[in-house]
mmCIF file of C-alpha atoms in Angstrom:
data_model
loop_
_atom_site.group_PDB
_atom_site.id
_atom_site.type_symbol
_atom_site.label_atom_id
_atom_site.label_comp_id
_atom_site.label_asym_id
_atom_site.label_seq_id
_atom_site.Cartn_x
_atom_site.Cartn_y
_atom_site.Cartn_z
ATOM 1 C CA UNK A 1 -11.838 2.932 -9.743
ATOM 2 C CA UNK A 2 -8.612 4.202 -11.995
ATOM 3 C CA UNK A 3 -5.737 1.893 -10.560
ATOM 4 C CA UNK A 4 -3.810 5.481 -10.396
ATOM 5 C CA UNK A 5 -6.307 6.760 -7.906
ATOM 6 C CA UNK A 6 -5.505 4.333 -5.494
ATOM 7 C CA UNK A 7 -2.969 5.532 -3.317
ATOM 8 C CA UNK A 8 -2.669 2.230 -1.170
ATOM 9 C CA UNK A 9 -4.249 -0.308 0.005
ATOM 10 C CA UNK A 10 -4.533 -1.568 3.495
ATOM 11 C CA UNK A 11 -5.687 -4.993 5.299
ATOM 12 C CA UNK A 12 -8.763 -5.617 7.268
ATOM 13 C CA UNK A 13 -8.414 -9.312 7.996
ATOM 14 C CA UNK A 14 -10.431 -10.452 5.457
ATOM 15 C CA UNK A 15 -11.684 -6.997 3.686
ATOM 16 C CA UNK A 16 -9.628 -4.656 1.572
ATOM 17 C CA UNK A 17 -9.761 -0.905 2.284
ATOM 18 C CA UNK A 18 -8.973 1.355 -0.487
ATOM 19 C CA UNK A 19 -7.133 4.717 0.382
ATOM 20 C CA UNK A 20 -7.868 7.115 -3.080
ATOM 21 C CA UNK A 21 -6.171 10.127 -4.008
ATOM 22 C CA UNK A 22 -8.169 12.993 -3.129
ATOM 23 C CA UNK A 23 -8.815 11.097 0.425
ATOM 24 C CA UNK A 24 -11.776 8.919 -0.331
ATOM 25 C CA UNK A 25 -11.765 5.342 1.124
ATOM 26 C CA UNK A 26 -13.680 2.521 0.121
ATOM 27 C CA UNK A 27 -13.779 -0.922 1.483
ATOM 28 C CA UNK A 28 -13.743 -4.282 -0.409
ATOM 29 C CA UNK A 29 -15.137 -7.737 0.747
ATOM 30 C CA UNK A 30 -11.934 -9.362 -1.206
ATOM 31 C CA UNK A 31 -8.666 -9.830 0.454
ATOM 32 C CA UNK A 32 -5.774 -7.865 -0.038
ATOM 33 C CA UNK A 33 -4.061 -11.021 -1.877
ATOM 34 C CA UNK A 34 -6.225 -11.291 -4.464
ATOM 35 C CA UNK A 35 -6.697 -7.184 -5.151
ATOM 36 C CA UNK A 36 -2.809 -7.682 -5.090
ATOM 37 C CA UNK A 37 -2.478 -10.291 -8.151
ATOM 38 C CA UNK A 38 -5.207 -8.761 -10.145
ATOM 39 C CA UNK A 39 -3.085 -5.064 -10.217
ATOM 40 C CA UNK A 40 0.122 -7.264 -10.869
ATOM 41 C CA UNK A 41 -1.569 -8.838 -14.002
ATOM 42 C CA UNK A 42 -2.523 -5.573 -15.312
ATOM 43 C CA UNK A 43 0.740 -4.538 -14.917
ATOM 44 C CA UNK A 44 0.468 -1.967 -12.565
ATOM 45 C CA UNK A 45 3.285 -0.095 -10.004
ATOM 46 C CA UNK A 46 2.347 -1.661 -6.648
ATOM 47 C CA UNK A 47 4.429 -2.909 -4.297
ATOM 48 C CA UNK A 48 3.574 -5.290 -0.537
ATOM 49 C CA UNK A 49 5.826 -3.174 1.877
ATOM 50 C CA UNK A 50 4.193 -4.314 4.699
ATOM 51 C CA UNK A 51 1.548 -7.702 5.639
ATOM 52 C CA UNK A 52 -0.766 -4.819 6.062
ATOM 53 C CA UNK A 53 0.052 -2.235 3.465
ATOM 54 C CA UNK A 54 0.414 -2.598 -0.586
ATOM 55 C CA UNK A 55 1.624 0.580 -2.264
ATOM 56 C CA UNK A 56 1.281 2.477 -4.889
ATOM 57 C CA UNK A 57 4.695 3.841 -5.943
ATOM 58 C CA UNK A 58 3.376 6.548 -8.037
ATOM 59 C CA UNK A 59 2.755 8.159 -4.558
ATOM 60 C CA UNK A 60 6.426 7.376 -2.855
ATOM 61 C CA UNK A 61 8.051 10.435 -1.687
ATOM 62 C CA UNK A 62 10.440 8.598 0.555
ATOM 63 C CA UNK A 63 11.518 5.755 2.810
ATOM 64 C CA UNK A 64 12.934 7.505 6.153
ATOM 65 C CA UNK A 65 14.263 5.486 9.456
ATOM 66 C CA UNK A 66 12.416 6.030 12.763
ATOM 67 C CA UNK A 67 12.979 4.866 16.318
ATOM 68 C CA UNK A 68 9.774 1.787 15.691
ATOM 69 C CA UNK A 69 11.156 1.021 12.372
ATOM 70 C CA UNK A 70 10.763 2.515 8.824
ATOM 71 C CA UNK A 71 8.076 4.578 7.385
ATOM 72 C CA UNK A 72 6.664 5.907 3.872
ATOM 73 C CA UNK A 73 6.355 9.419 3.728
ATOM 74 C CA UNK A 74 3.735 9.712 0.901
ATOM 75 C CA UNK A 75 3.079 12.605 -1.443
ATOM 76 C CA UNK A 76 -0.797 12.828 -0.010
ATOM 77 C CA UNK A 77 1.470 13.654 3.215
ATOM 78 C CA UNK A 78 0.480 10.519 5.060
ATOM 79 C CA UNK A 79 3.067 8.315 5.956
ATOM 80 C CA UNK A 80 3.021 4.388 6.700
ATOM 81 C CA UNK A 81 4.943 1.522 8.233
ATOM 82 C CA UNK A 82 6.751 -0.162 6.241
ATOM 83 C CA UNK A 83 8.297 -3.557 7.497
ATOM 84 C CA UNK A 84 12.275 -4.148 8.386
ATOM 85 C CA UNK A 85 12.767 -7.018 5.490
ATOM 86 C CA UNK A 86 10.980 -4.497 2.924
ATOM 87 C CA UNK A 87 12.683 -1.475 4.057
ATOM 88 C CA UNK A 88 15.944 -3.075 2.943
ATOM 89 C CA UNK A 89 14.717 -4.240 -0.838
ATOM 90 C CA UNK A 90 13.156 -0.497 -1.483
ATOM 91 C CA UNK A 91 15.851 1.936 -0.027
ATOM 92 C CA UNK A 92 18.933 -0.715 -1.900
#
């Protein structure tokens, strides 16, 4: 996998699922944490905006305010939560 296919990743407890551009989705038997250093090491555009979520912000449309929070509206037009304390870093 080309780190610019992944779209985002998301948490499974202890497995990583991969969300690809063109919709594919794999899973991983790695956690999310370690998946998370090994992109930041390559040097790679990802940010955590949730516990559950990391991003790729190649793919960031926008950050919009809901009634249940804050969410990512994606350019693969699927949107997801991002939390209150990271809502505040990414829209600033």
């Amino acid at each position: 996998i080309q780190p610019d296919e992944v779209v985002y990743l998301s948490s499974l407890e202890n497995y990583t699922k991969f969300h690809l551009s063109g919709g594919r989705v794999l899973i991983s038997s790695r956690t999310m944490k370690l998946h998370q250093e090994q992109l930041n090491e390559i040097g790679q555009n990802f940010a955590r905006i949730h516990r559950k979520f990391l991003l790729n912000l190649k793919y960031l449309n926008s950050i919009e305010e809901s009634e249940d929070g804050h969410i990512a509206r994606l350019s693969t037009g699927e949107e997801i939560i991002v939390s209150r304390r990271k809502a505040k870093i990414l829209v600033a």
